[in-house]
XYZ file of N, CA and C in Angstrom:
195
model
N -0.364 12.594 35.789
C -0.343 12.499 37.227
C -1.682 13.012 37.707
N -2.308 13.851 37.161
C -3.672 14.393 37.505
C -4.645 13.043 37.715
N -4.732 12.218 36.482
C -5.670 11.111 36.478
C -4.998 9.910 37.685
N -3.892 9.776 37.852
C -3.636 8.899 38.829
C -3.911 9.457 40.344
N -3.760 10.655 40.716
C -4.167 11.373 41.787
C -5.681 11.221 41.891
N -6.639 11.416 40.981
C -7.961 11.521 40.968
C -8.414 10.011 41.278
N -7.421 9.112 40.899
C -7.961 7.663 41.197
C -7.374 7.281 42.385
N -6.954 8.222 43.221
C -6.183 7.762 44.490
C -5.190 6.767 44.397
N -4.271 7.101 43.416
C -3.085 6.524 42.899
C -3.128 5.027 42.783
N -4.561 4.530 42.358
C -4.767 2.944 42.148
C -4.463 2.963 40.482
N -3.445 2.699 40.213
C -2.982 2.569 39.008
C -3.994 1.748 37.793
N -4.465 0.596 38.188
C -5.316 0.005 37.346
C -6.563 0.735 37.072
N -7.219 1.495 38.173
C -8.172 2.269 38.036
C -7.962 3.520 36.947
N -6.640 4.121 37.128
C -6.194 5.300 36.318
C -6.135 4.834 34.759
N -5.555 3.766 34.764
C -5.326 2.999 33.366
C -6.539 2.796 32.719
N -7.752 2.430 33.507
C -8.919 1.972 32.806
C -9.569 3.082 32.221
N -9.272 4.393 32.846
C -9.857 5.497 32.203
C -9.274 6.117 31.140
N -7.836 5.883 30.883
C -7.119 6.380 29.652
C -7.086 5.222 28.526
N -7.329 4.090 28.769
C -7.423 3.009 27.615
C -8.639 2.507 27.236
N -9.053 2.680 26.085
C -10.427 2.165 25.873
C -10.751 0.697 26.255
N -12.005 0.451 26.257
C -12.330 -1.102 26.611
C -11.792 -2.160 25.961
N -11.743 -1.957 24.561
C -11.138 -2.990 23.620
C -9.580 -2.904 23.521
N -8.808 -2.119 24.359
C -7.458 -2.142 24.342
C -7.125 -0.954 23.549
N -5.723 -0.780 23.448
C -5.007 0.489 22.836
C -5.442 0.522 21.301
N -5.712 1.808 20.914
C -6.220 1.852 19.549
C -4.837 2.206 18.629
N -4.698 1.355 17.629
C -3.586 1.536 16.877
C -3.732 2.460 15.647
N -2.997 3.399 15.423
C -3.033 4.074 14.277
C -2.674 3.444 12.992
N -3.492 3.827 12.045
C -3.173 3.046 10.689
C -2.288 3.984 9.955
N -1.290 3.230 9.190
C -0.416 4.065 8.327
C -1.220 4.429 7.005
N -1.185 5.816 6.829
C -2.124 6.218 5.736
C -1.696 5.752 4.479
N -0.287 5.603 4.154
C 0.230 5.170 3.103
C -0.243 3.654 2.566
N -0.723 2.969 3.617
C -1.433 1.564 3.242
C -2.452 1.531 2.173
N -3.250 2.831 2.120
C -4.071 3.033 1.146
C -3.611 3.437 -0.151
N -2.376 3.894 -0.215
C -1.799 4.283 -1.749
C -1.311 3.146 -2.431
N -1.474 3.291 -3.673
C -0.900 2.355 -4.678
C 0.480 2.301 -4.567
N 1.054 1.114 -5.306
C 2.811 1.200 -5.232
C 3.250 2.627 -6.080
N 2.536 2.654 -7.386
C 2.968 3.987 -8.242
C 2.786 5.239 -7.315
N 1.763 5.526 -6.542
C 1.531 6.832 -5.853
C 2.785 6.726 -4.694
N 2.882 5.671 -4.014
C 4.113 5.785 -2.870
C 5.399 6.106 -3.614
N 5.482 5.381 -4.742
C 7.000 5.666 -5.395
C 6.906 7.005 -5.932
N 5.591 7.739 -6.435
C 5.893 9.097 -6.668
C 6.167 10.191 -5.618
N 5.450 9.856 -4.602
C 5.635 10.488 -3.290
C 7.045 10.511 -2.672
N 7.773 9.174 -2.837
C 9.055 9.280 -2.348
C 9.969 10.132 -3.501
N 9.595 9.920 -4.684
C 10.342 10.879 -5.580
C 10.253 12.215 -5.168
N 9.140 12.808 -4.976
C 8.836 14.153 -4.524
C 9.714 14.391 -3.562
N 9.623 13.456 -2.399
C 10.433 13.779 -1.193
C 11.829 14.168 -1.424
N 12.432 13.431 -2.418
C 13.845 13.543 -2.804
C 14.112 14.704 -3.482
N 13.120 15.263 -4.374
C 13.191 16.416 -5.003
C 13.172 17.744 -4.345
N 12.056 17.675 -3.402
C 11.707 18.907 -2.727
C 11.762 18.936 -1.167
N 12.082 17.714 -0.419
C 12.283 17.646 0.798
C 10.902 17.828 1.245
N 10.638 18.497 2.453
C 9.477 18.519 3.005
C 8.537 19.818 2.576
N 8.925 20.304 1.406
C 8.074 21.496 0.969
C 6.842 20.911 0.253
N 5.787 20.603 0.958
C 4.621 19.922 0.532
C 3.868 20.925 -0.369
N 3.874 22.279 -0.285
C 3.321 22.950 -1.196
C 3.840 22.953 -2.757
N 5.260 22.570 -2.874
C 5.735 22.287 -4.006
C 5.486 20.920 -4.656
N 5.378 20.139 -3.695
C 5.162 18.603 -4.229
C 3.818 18.588 -4.610
N 2.709 19.369 -3.898
C 1.346 19.192 -4.420
C 1.331 20.013 -5.755
N 1.965 21.113 -5.869
C 1.900 21.764 -7.383
C 2.669 20.859 -8.364
N 3.497 20.166 -8.141
C 4.275 19.551 -9.209
C 3.701 18.012 -9.381
N 3.478 17.268 -8.423
C 3.123 15.983 -8.373
C 1.691 15.726 -8.187
N 0.962 16.335 -7.685
C -0.373 15.992 -7.365
C -1.516 17.050 -7.855
N -1.239 17.142 -9.145
C -2.087 18.178 -9.768
C -3.295 17.581 -10.062
N -3.604 16.436 -10.114
C -4.966 15.927 -10.478
C -5.759 15.680 -9.198
N -5.228 15.722 -8.013
C -6.051 15.503 -6.787
C -6.347 16.768 -6.034
N -7.602 16.583 -5.195
C -7.865 17.720 -4.563
C -7.014 17.987 -3.361
């Protein structure tokens, strides 16, 4: 609302400040860089430990920093 107010309620002007020139920036999925075996191992760990990422790291990711 502050941005809209500071641009005298000119929507296109306010949006141009919020959106980069090339358009919206899409976030990439970090798992796209994982191999199929890494993704499978992570899914297995989630089933075993839920969201306890400390246990996942100790049990499944011992070789990675």
